[in-house]
Amino acid sequence: MRDLTEKALETCSKEGASYADIRIVTIKDEDISIKRGNIQALNITNIKGFGIRTIANGGLGFAGSYLVTPEEIKRVAKLAVRIGKASGATRKKPIEFVDVKAVEDSYKTPFKKDPFSVPTEEKIEILVEVDKRLKEYNPDVIKMTQSDYRGHREEKIFASTEGAYITQQITFAGGGFSCTAISPGTQPQRRSFPGSFRGNFSAEGYEYFESLNLLENVEKTAKEAIALTEAKACPTEKTTLLIDGHQLMLQIHESCGHPTELDRVLGTEAAFAGTSFMTPDLLGKLQYGSEHVNMVADSTSLTGLGTYGYDDEGVKAKKVDLVREGLFVGYQSSRETAAIIGLEESSAGMRADNPQKLPLVRMVNINLEPGDWKRDEIIADTKKGILMSTNKSWSIDDKRLNFQFGTEIAWEIVNGEISNIIRSPTYTAITPEFWGSMDAHSKDDWKLLGTPNCGKGQPGQVMYVGHGCGTARFHNVRVGITKEATATDGVQ
Ligand SMILES: [Zn+2]
């Protein structure tokens, strides 16, 4: 492959590019979904292609192809330079990149069992069995069932005119199931395991899917779905709110992950996804949360879906502070966006979901660092409150300030103990007030959770990201708004 990358970079320089990089990417993906006893989706994807970025006449050019041959690479390299020159002609100021140390290196996420060496039939068999047992638990009430598996691998080569040559292999796997209980005269109630939106995923091998023990969790999950149909509704009040990992991850994602993406802040993503209230003039000044809130963008956390050796600009993975002791202190950035606001280096946040797409600033693992508490201690320390789990719906404004979330399930907390189940729980707040009210976060149930459904960009890209968190407590939160937020199409 090295002869191909060298040929590409040589062509770009010869055509007048002051900078060029090439990514040659192979993607393998196996996606299986069983719904109500039938195979709903069985998608096995194999993609190989390349993308070339150039800077020419101060403008950025990009072009790619699925045909990886020397002739095609030469043709696309010339095209990428032409596009760079054309885009340079319309710019007021030439594009600038912050420096990066160009390296030759290789990186691989670890796994014990290669997800692609396990026969598809074996995976289908497990999912069908999960689906069958869910229905059998109570066929009169459990009406909708779904079980899912996904395995993914990317092999990437990155080379640049600055001298970088990096090879990487990223693997992740996971899955889960959900069921919906429908009882006459009540609202349908869904319950999922281990998390909503097709389960949970980890940058490990097939052993992670096995460790989820889906079959062993069928009964408890079905039982909770049925109990929800008979549960009392969420009260409308201001109360103490506890949120566990499978909801907290999406809270972090929407109210810290997206608003700290620097391309979004600078307006390049505004048309589709909105902007951000976390503007550069507030960096180092905005009290985003309480002193207990520490958020990082960490592309080095082991097993995270946002973990890699280097990003798609060849910047080495790192841990960057976004919020430290409640203060907004950092952004997720690229070489270009970091230069625009005068940062010294990129946060290593650039990724593309396909060789033919331009890398964007994407969330890595956006983690709420563990606090000092144990989950049970937080519950025992709460006189009156509600504990919510597992996201069901969300809605957040363009600037990421006002939000409303709904979860699958909640429990009342009375005098430090978990009490009745509550159905259709929702809460609403304003981002800095909400995080400003956090006074406890656990360490014993802190987990790095993963979702492969983060949507961004035009044309759209779907990226896999991680969120580390435990159970956190917030005060004076409005719960039980009657109109539930509407879930979108699966991208977050
Ligand atoms: Zn997202």
Coordinates of C-alpha atoms and ligand atoms in Angstrom, one line a residue:
M1 CA 0.0 0.0 0.0
R2 CA 2.9 2.3 0.7
D3 CA 3.6 2.7 -3.0
L4 CA 0.0 3.8 -3.5
T5 CA 0.1 6.4 -0.8
E6 CA 3.4 7.7 -2.0
K7 CA 2.1 8.0 -5.5
A8 CA -1.0 9.9 -4.3
L9 CA 1.1 12.4 -2.2
E10 CA 3.6 12.9 -5.0
T11 CA 0.9 13.7 -7.5
C12 CA -0.7 16.2 -5.1
S13 CA 2.6 18.0 -4.5
K14 CA 3.4 18.0 -8.3
E15 CA 0.0 19.5 -9.0
G16 CA 0.6 22.4 -6.6
A17 CA -0.7 21.2 -3.2
S18 CA 1.1 22.7 -0.2
Y19 CA -0.3 19.8 2.0
A20 CA -2.0 16.5 1.2
D21 CA -3.1 13.4 3.1
I22 CA -4.6 10.1 2.0
R23 CA -6.7 7.6 4.0
I24 CA -7.1 4.1 2.5
V25 CA -9.9 2.4 4.5
T26 CA -11.4 -1.1 4.6
I27 CA -14.7 -1.4 6.5
K28 CA -16.3 -4.7 7.4
D29 CA -19.7 -4.6 9.2
E30 CA -22.1 -7.3 10.2
D31 CA -25.5 -6.0 11.4
I32 CA -28.3 -8.5 12.5
S33 CA -31.7 -7.6 13.8
I34 CA -34.5 -10.0 14.8
K35 CA -38.0 -8.5 15.2
R36 CA -41.0 -10.5 16.4
G37 CA -39.3 -13.8 15.5
N38 CA -38.3 -12.8 12.0
I39 CA -35.0 -11.6 10.6
Q40 CA -35.6 -7.9 10.1
A41 CA -32.1 -7.0 8.9
L42 CA -29.0 -9.0 8.0
N43 CA -26.6 -6.6 6.5
I44 CA -23.1 -7.7 5.8
T45 CA -21.0 -4.7 4.4
N46 CA -17.6 -4.7 2.9
I47 CA -16.2 -1.4 1.7
K48 CA -12.8 -0.5 0.5
G49 CA -11.9 3.0 -0.7
F50 CA -9.7 6.0 -0.2
G51 CA -10.1 9.8 0.3
I52 CA -7.5 12.5 -0.4
R53 CA -7.4 15.9 1.3
T54 CA -5.3 18.7 -0.1
I55 CA -4.5 22.3 0.6
A56 CA -3.9 24.2 -2.6
N57 CA -3.9 28.0 -3.0
G58 CA -5.0 28.2 0.6
G59 CA -8.2 26.2 0.0
L60 CA -9.2 22.7 1.2
G61 CA -9.9 20.1 -1.4
F62 CA -11.3 16.6 -1.0
A63 CA -12.0 13.7 -3.3
G64 CA -12.3 9.9 -3.0
S65 CA -13.1 6.7 -4.8
Y66 CA -14.0 3.0 -4.1
L67 CA -11.6 1.9 -6.8
V68 CA -8.2 1.5 -5.2
T69 CA -5.8 1.3 -8.2
P70 CA -2.7 3.4 -9.1
E71 CA -4.5 5.1 -12.0
E72 CA -7.6 6.0 -10.0
I73 CA -5.5 7.3 -7.1
K74 CA -3.6 9.5 -9.6
R75 CA -6.9 10.8 -11.1
V76 CA -8.5 11.5 -7.7
A77 CA -5.3 13.2 -6.4
K78 CA -5.4 15.6 -9.3
L79 CA -9.1 16.2 -8.7
A80 CA -8.6 16.9 -5.0
V81 CA -5.9 19.5 -5.8
R82 CA -8.2 21.2 -8.4
I83 CA -11.0 21.3 -5.8
G84 CA -8.6 22.8 -3.3
K85 CA -7.5 25.5 -5.7
A86 CA -11.1 26.3 -6.6
S87 CA -12.1 26.6 -2.9
G88 CA -9.0 28.7 -2.2
A89 CA -10.1 31.2 -4.8
T90 CA -13.3 31.9 -2.8
R91 CA -11.6 32.2 0.6
K92 CA -10.8 35.5 2.3
K93 CA -7.9 34.0 4.3
P94 CA -5.9 30.8 3.5
I95 CA -6.7 27.8 5.6
E96 CA -4.3 27.1 8.4
F97 CA -3.5 23.9 10.4
V98 CA -2.0 23.7 13.8
D99 CA 1.2 21.7 13.9
V100 CA 1.2 17.9 14.4
K101 CA 4.1 15.6 14.9
A102 CA 4.2 13.4 11.9
V103 CA 4.9 9.8 12.9
E104 CA 5.2 6.3 11.5
D105 CA 3.2 4.0 13.8
S106 CA 0.6 1.3 14.0
Y107 CA -2.3 0.7 16.4
K108 CA -4.9 -2.0 17.1
T109 CA -7.8 -2.2 19.5
P110 CA -7.5 -5.4 21.4
F111 CA -9.9 -8.4 21.2
K112 CA -9.9 -12.0 22.3
K113 CA -12.4 -13.5 19.8
D114 CA -12.6 -12.0 16.3
P115 CA -16.2 -11.1 15.7
F116 CA -15.8 -12.0 12.0
S117 CA -14.6 -15.6 12.8
V118 CA -17.9 -16.5 14.5
P119 CA -20.4 -17.9 12.1
T120 CA -23.4 -15.6 11.4
E121 CA -25.7 -18.6 12.1
E122 CA -24.4 -18.8 15.7
K123 CA -25.3 -15.1 16.3
I124 CA -28.8 -15.5 14.7
E125 CA -29.4 -18.5 16.9
I126 CA -28.8 -16.5 20.1
L127 CA -30.9 -13.6 18.9
V128 CA -33.8 -15.9 17.9
E129 CA -33.7 -17.6 21.3
V130 CA -33.7 -14.3 23.1
D131 CA -36.7 -13.2 21.0
K132 CA -38.5 -16.5 21.6
R133 CA -38.0 -16.4 25.4
L134 CA -39.1 -12.7 25.6
K135 CA -42.4 -13.6 23.9
E136 CA -42.9 -16.8 25.9
Y137 CA -42.5 -14.9 29.1
N138 CA -46.1 -13.6 28.7
P139 CA -47.5 -13.9 25.2
D140 CA -50.6 -12.0 26.1
V141 CA -48.8 -8.9 27.1
I142 CA -45.3 -8.9 25.5
K143 CA -46.2 -8.0 21.9
M144 CA -43.2 -6.4 20.4
T145 CA -39.7 -7.9 20.6
Q146 CA -36.4 -7.1 19.1
S147 CA -32.8 -8.5 19.5
D148 CA -29.7 -7.1 17.9
Y149 CA -26.1 -7.8 17.1
R150 CA -23.4 -5.8 15.4
G151 CA -19.8 -6.3 14.7
H152 CA -17.6 -3.8 13.0
R153 CA -14.0 -3.5 11.8
E154 CA -12.0 -0.7 10.2
E155 CA -8.5 -1.0 8.7
K156 CA -7.1 2.4 8.0
I157 CA -3.9 3.6 6.4
F158 CA -3.1 7.3 6.8
A159 CA -0.2 9.1 5.1
S160 CA 0.6 12.7 4.7
T161 CA 3.0 15.0 2.9
E162 CA 4.4 15.9 6.3
G163 CA 5.8 12.4 6.6
A164 CA 3.1 10.5 8.6
Y165 CA 2.4 6.8 7.8
I166 CA 0.0 5.2 10.3
T167 CA -1.9 1.9 10.1
Q168 CA -4.7 1.1 12.4
Q169 CA -7.3 -1.6 13.1
I170 CA -10.4 -0.7 15.1
T171 CA -12.9 -3.4 16.1
F172 CA -16.1 -3.2 18.1
A173 CA -19.0 -5.5 18.8
G174 CA -22.1 -5.6 20.9
G175 CA -25.9 -5.9 20.9
G176 CA -29.0 -6.1 23.1
F177 CA -32.7 -6.6 23.1
S178 CA -35.9 -4.8 23.9
C179 CA -39.6 -5.8 24.4
T180 CA -42.8 -3.8 24.6
A181 CA -45.7 -4.7 26.9
I182 CA -49.1 -3.8 25.7
S183 CA -52.0 -4.1 28.1
P184 CA -55.6 -2.9 27.3
G185 CA -56.3 0.6 28.6
T186 CA -52.7 1.5 29.3
Q187 CA -49.8 3.0 27.3
P188 CA -47.4 0.5 25.7
Q189 CA -44.2 0.2 27.8
R190 CA -40.8 -0.7 26.4
R191 CA -37.9 -2.0 28.3
S192 CA -34.4 -2.7 26.9
F193 CA -31.3 -4.5 27.9
P194 CA -28.5 -3.5 28.4
G195 CA -29.4 -0.1 27.0
S196 CA -31.7 1.5 24.5
F197 CA -31.0 1.8 20.8
R198 CA -30.0 -1.7 20.0
G199 CA -28.0 -2.4 23.2
N200 CA -24.5 -1.5 24.1
F201 CA -21.2 -1.7 22.2
S202 CA -17.5 -1.9 23.2
A203 CA -14.2 -1.8 21.3
E204 CA -13.6 -5.4 22.0
G205 CA -14.3 -8.7 20.2
Y206 CA -17.1 -11.2 20.2
E207 CA -16.3 -11.9 23.8
Y208 CA -18.0 -8.6 24.7
F209 CA -21.3 -9.6 23.0
E210 CA -21.1 -13.0 25.0
S211 CA -20.4 -11.1 28.2
L212 CA -23.7 -9.3 27.9
N213 CA -25.5 -12.6 28.9
L214 CA -28.6 -11.6 27.0
L215 CA -30.5 -14.8 27.7
E216 CA -30.0 -14.5 31.5
N217 CA -31.6 -11.0 31.4
V218 CA -34.7 -11.8 29.5
E219 CA -36.9 -12.5 32.5
K220 CA -36.0 -9.4 34.5
T221 CA -36.5 -7.1 31.5
A222 CA -39.8 -8.6 30.4
K223 CA -41.0 -8.4 34.0
E224 CA -40.2 -4.7 34.3
A225 CA -42.0 -3.9 31.0
I226 CA -45.1 -5.6 32.3
A227 CA -44.8 -3.9 35.7
L228 CA -44.6 -0.5 33.9
T229 CA -48.0 -1.0 32.3
E230 CA -49.5 -1.1 35.9
A231 CA -47.2 1.6 37.4
K232 CA -48.2 5.0 38.4
A233 CA -47.4 8.0 36.2
C234 CA -44.4 10.3 36.8
P235 CA -45.5 13.1 39.2
T236 CA -45.3 16.7 37.9
E237 CA -43.0 18.5 40.4
K238 CA -39.5 19.8 41.1
T239 CA -37.5 17.1 42.8
T240 CA -34.1 15.4 43.4
L241 CA -33.2 13.4 40.3
L242 CA -30.9 10.5 40.1
I243 CA -29.8 9.3 36.7
D244 CA -28.0 6.1 35.9
G245 CA -25.5 5.3 33.2
H246 CA -27.8 4.4 30.3
Q247 CA -29.6 7.8 30.5
L248 CA -26.6 9.8 31.8
M249 CA -24.6 8.8 28.7
L250 CA -27.1 10.5 26.4
Q251 CA -27.4 13.5 28.8
I252 CA -23.6 14.0 28.5
H253 CA -23.7 13.3 24.7
E254 CA -26.3 16.0 24.0
S255 CA -25.5 18.7 26.6
C256 CA -21.6 18.5 26.7
G257 CA -20.5 16.3 23.7
H258 CA -22.2 18.2 20.9
P259 CA -21.9 21.8 22.2
T260 CA -18.1 21.4 22.7
E261 CA -17.5 20.4 19.0
L262 CA -15.5 23.3 17.7
D263 CA -16.7 23.1 14.1
R264 CA -20.3 23.3 15.4
V265 CA -19.3 26.3 17.6
L266 CA -17.7 28.1 14.6
G267 CA -20.9 27.6 12.6
T268 CA -19.7 25.0 9.9
E269 CA -22.3 22.5 11.1
A270 CA -25.0 25.0 11.9
A271 CA -27.4 24.4 9.0
F272 CA -28.2 20.8 9.9
A273 CA -27.3 20.3 13.6
G274 CA -27.4 23.8 15.1
T275 CA -24.8 25.8 16.9
S276 CA -23.7 26.0 20.6
F277 CA -24.0 28.2 23.6
M278 CA -20.4 27.3 24.5
T279 CA -18.7 30.1 22.5
P280 CA -15.0 30.9 22.6
D281 CA -15.5 34.1 24.6
L282 CA -16.8 31.9 27.4
L283 CA -13.8 29.5 27.4
G284 CA -12.3 29.6 30.9
K285 CA -15.1 31.8 32.2
L286 CA -18.4 29.9 31.9
Q287 CA -19.5 28.0 35.0
Y288 CA -20.9 25.0 33.2
G289 CA -21.6 22.9 36.2
S290 CA -20.9 22.4 39.9
E291 CA -17.4 21.8 41.3
H292 CA -18.2 18.0 41.0
V293 CA -18.5 18.1 37.2
N294 CA -15.3 17.0 35.4
M295 CA -15.8 16.1 31.7
V296 CA -13.1 14.9 29.3
A297 CA -12.8 14.0 25.7
D298 CA -10.6 10.9 25.9
S299 CA -9.7 9.0 22.8
T300 CA -7.3 6.8 24.8
S301 CA -9.8 5.1 27.2
L302 CA -9.5 1.3 26.7
T303 CA -12.6 -0.4 25.1
G304 CA -14.3 2.9 24.2
L305 CA -16.1 3.4 20.9
G306 CA -14.2 6.7 20.6
T307 CA -10.8 5.1 21.1
Y308 CA -8.0 5.0 18.5
G309 CA -4.3 5.5 18.1
Y310 CA -4.6 8.5 15.8
D311 CA -7.4 10.5 14.3
D312 CA -8.1 10.9 10.6
E313 CA -5.6 13.8 10.5
G314 CA -2.8 11.7 12.0
V315 CA -3.0 13.4 15.4
K316 CA -2.2 11.1 18.3
A317 CA -5.1 10.2 20.6
K318 CA -5.3 12.1 23.8
K319 CA -7.3 13.2 26.8
V320 CA -8.6 16.8 26.8
D321 CA -10.4 18.6 29.6
L322 CA -13.7 20.0 28.5
V323 CA -15.1 20.9 32.0
R324 CA -12.8 21.0 35.0
E325 CA -14.4 21.5 38.5
G326 CA -17.5 22.9 36.7
L327 CA -15.6 25.4 34.6
F328 CA -15.8 25.2 30.8
V329 CA -12.1 24.9 29.8
G330 CA -11.8 23.0 26.4
Y331 CA -13.1 22.0 23.0
Q332 CA -13.1 19.0 20.8
S333 CA -11.2 20.2 17.7
S334 CA -9.4 19.6 14.4
R335 CA -6.1 21.0 13.1
E336 CA -8.1 23.7 11.2
T337 CA -10.6 24.7 13.9
A338 CA -7.9 24.7 16.6
A339 CA -5.9 27.2 14.5
I340 CA -9.0 29.4 14.0
I341 CA -9.4 30.1 17.7
G342 CA -5.6 30.2 18.4
L343 CA -5.3 26.8 20.2
E344 CA -1.8 25.2 20.1
E345 CA -3.0 21.8 19.1
S346 CA -5.9 19.7 17.9
S347 CA -7.8 17.5 20.3
A348 CA -7.4 14.6 17.8
G349 CA -11.1 14.6 17.2
M350 CA -11.4 14.2 13.4
R351 CA -13.1 11.1 12.0
A352 CA -15.0 10.1 8.9
D353 CA -17.4 7.2 8.8
N354 CA -16.4 6.3 5.2
P355 CA -13.3 6.6 3.1
Q356 CA -15.2 8.8 0.6
K357 CA -16.4 11.3 3.3
L358 CA -14.5 14.2 4.7
P359 CA -13.5 13.8 8.4
L360 CA -15.4 16.0 10.8
V361 CA -14.9 16.9 14.5
R362 CA -16.5 13.8 16.1
M363 CA -17.0 13.0 19.7
V364 CA -14.5 10.4 21.1
N365 CA -15.2 9.1 24.6
I366 CA -16.9 12.0 26.4
N367 CA -16.6 10.9 30.0
L368 CA -17.9 12.3 33.2
E369 CA -15.0 11.5 35.5
P370 CA -15.9 9.2 38.5
G371 CA -16.9 10.9 41.7
D372 CA -16.3 9.8 45.3
W373 CA -19.6 8.1 45.9
K374 CA -21.0 4.5 45.6
R375 CA -24.3 4.3 43.9
D376 CA -26.0 2.9 47.0
E377 CA -24.6 5.7 49.1
I378 CA -26.2 8.3 46.8
I379 CA -29.6 6.5 47.1
A380 CA -29.3 6.1 50.8
D381 CA -28.4 9.8 51.1
T382 CA -31.6 10.8 49.2
K383 CA -34.7 11.5 51.3
K384 CA -37.1 12.0 48.5
G385 CA -36.4 11.7 44.8
I386 CA -36.7 9.8 41.5
L387 CA -34.1 7.5 39.9
M388 CA -34.4 7.4 36.1
S389 CA -32.9 4.8 33.8
T390 CA -32.5 4.0 30.0
N391 CA -33.2 6.7 27.5
K392 CA -36.5 6.6 25.6
S393 CA -36.7 10.1 24.0
W394 CA -34.9 13.4 23.8
S395 CA -35.2 16.9 22.5
I396 CA -32.7 19.7 22.8
D397 CA -32.6 23.1 21.2
D398 CA -30.1 24.3 18.6
K399 CA -27.7 25.9 21.1
R400 CA -27.9 22.9 23.4
L401 CA -29.4 24.8 26.3
N402 CA -33.0 23.7 26.9
F403 CA -33.6 20.0 26.9
Q404 CA -36.1 17.4 27.7
F405 CA -35.5 13.7 28.1
G406 CA -37.8 10.7 28.7
T407 CA -36.6 7.4 30.1
E408 CA -38.0 3.9 29.9
I409 CA -38.3 3.5 33.7
A410 CA -37.9 5.2 37.0
W411 CA -38.3 4.4 40.7
E412 CA -39.3 6.6 43.5
I413 CA -36.8 7.1 46.3
V414 CA -38.3 7.4 49.7
N415 CA -36.1 7.8 52.8
G416 CA -33.0 6.5 51.1
E417 CA -34.6 3.4 49.6
I418 CA -35.8 2.5 46.2
S419 CA -39.6 2.2 46.2
N420 CA -42.4 2.1 43.5
I421 CA -41.8 1.9 39.8
I422 CA -42.8 5.0 37.8
R423 CA -43.9 4.9 34.2
S424 CA -43.3 7.5 31.4
P425 CA -40.7 9.5 33.4
T426 CA -39.5 12.8 31.9
Y427 CA -37.3 15.7 33.0
T428 CA -36.5 19.1 31.6
A429 CA -33.8 21.7 32.4
I430 CA -31.3 24.2 31.1
T431 CA -27.8 22.9 30.7
P432 CA -25.7 25.0 33.1
E433 CA -28.4 25.1 35.8
F434 CA -28.8 21.3 35.5
W435 CA -25.1 20.5 35.7
G436 CA -24.7 23.2 38.3
S437 CA -27.1 21.2 40.6
M438 CA -25.1 18.0 40.5
D439 CA -23.7 17.2 43.9
A440 CA -22.9 13.5 43.6
H441 CA -21.5 11.0 41.1
S442 CA -20.6 7.4 41.7
K443 CA -17.5 5.5 41.0
D444 CA -18.5 1.9 41.7
D445 CA -20.9 1.5 38.8
W446 CA -18.9 3.8 36.5
K447 CA -18.7 2.2 33.0
L448 CA -17.5 3.2 29.6
L449 CA -20.7 2.8 27.5
G450 CA -20.8 2.9 23.7
T451 CA -23.3 3.9 21.0
P452 CA -22.7 3.6 17.3
N453 CA -25.5 6.1 16.4
C454 CA -24.2 9.7 16.5
G455 CA -25.4 11.6 13.5
K456 CA -23.7 14.7 12.1
G457 CA -22.8 16.4 8.8
Q458 CA -24.1 17.1 5.4
P459 CA -24.0 14.6 3.8
G460 CA -24.8 12.7 7.0
Q461 CA -22.3 10.6 8.8
V462 CA -23.1 8.1 11.6
M463 CA -20.2 7.7 14.1
Y464 CA -19.6 5.5 17.1
V465 CA -18.8 7.2 20.3
G466 CA -18.2 6.3 24.0
H467 CA -19.5 7.8 27.3
G468 CA -18.0 6.9 30.7
C469 CA -20.3 7.6 33.6
G470 CA -22.0 6.2 36.7
T471 CA -25.1 7.4 38.6
A472 CA -25.4 11.1 39.3
R473 CA -27.6 13.2 41.5
F474 CA -29.2 16.6 40.5
H475 CA -31.4 18.9 42.5
N476 CA -34.6 20.9 41.9
V477 CA -35.2 19.3 38.5
R478 CA -38.6 19.6 36.9
V479 CA -40.0 16.1 36.2
G480 CA -43.2 14.8 34.7
I481 CA -43.9 17.2 31.9
T482 CA -47.0 15.8 30.3
K483 CA -45.9 16.1 26.7
E484 CA -43.1 13.6 26.1
A485 CA -40.2 14.6 23.9
T486 CA -40.2 12.8 20.6
A487 CA -37.4 10.5 19.8
T488 CA -35.7 11.0 16.4
D489 CA -34.8 8.4 13.9
G490 CA -32.1 6.7 15.9
V491 CA -29.2 9.0 15.5
Q492 CA -28.3 11.0 18.5
Ligands
ZN1 ZN -24.7 12.8 18.5

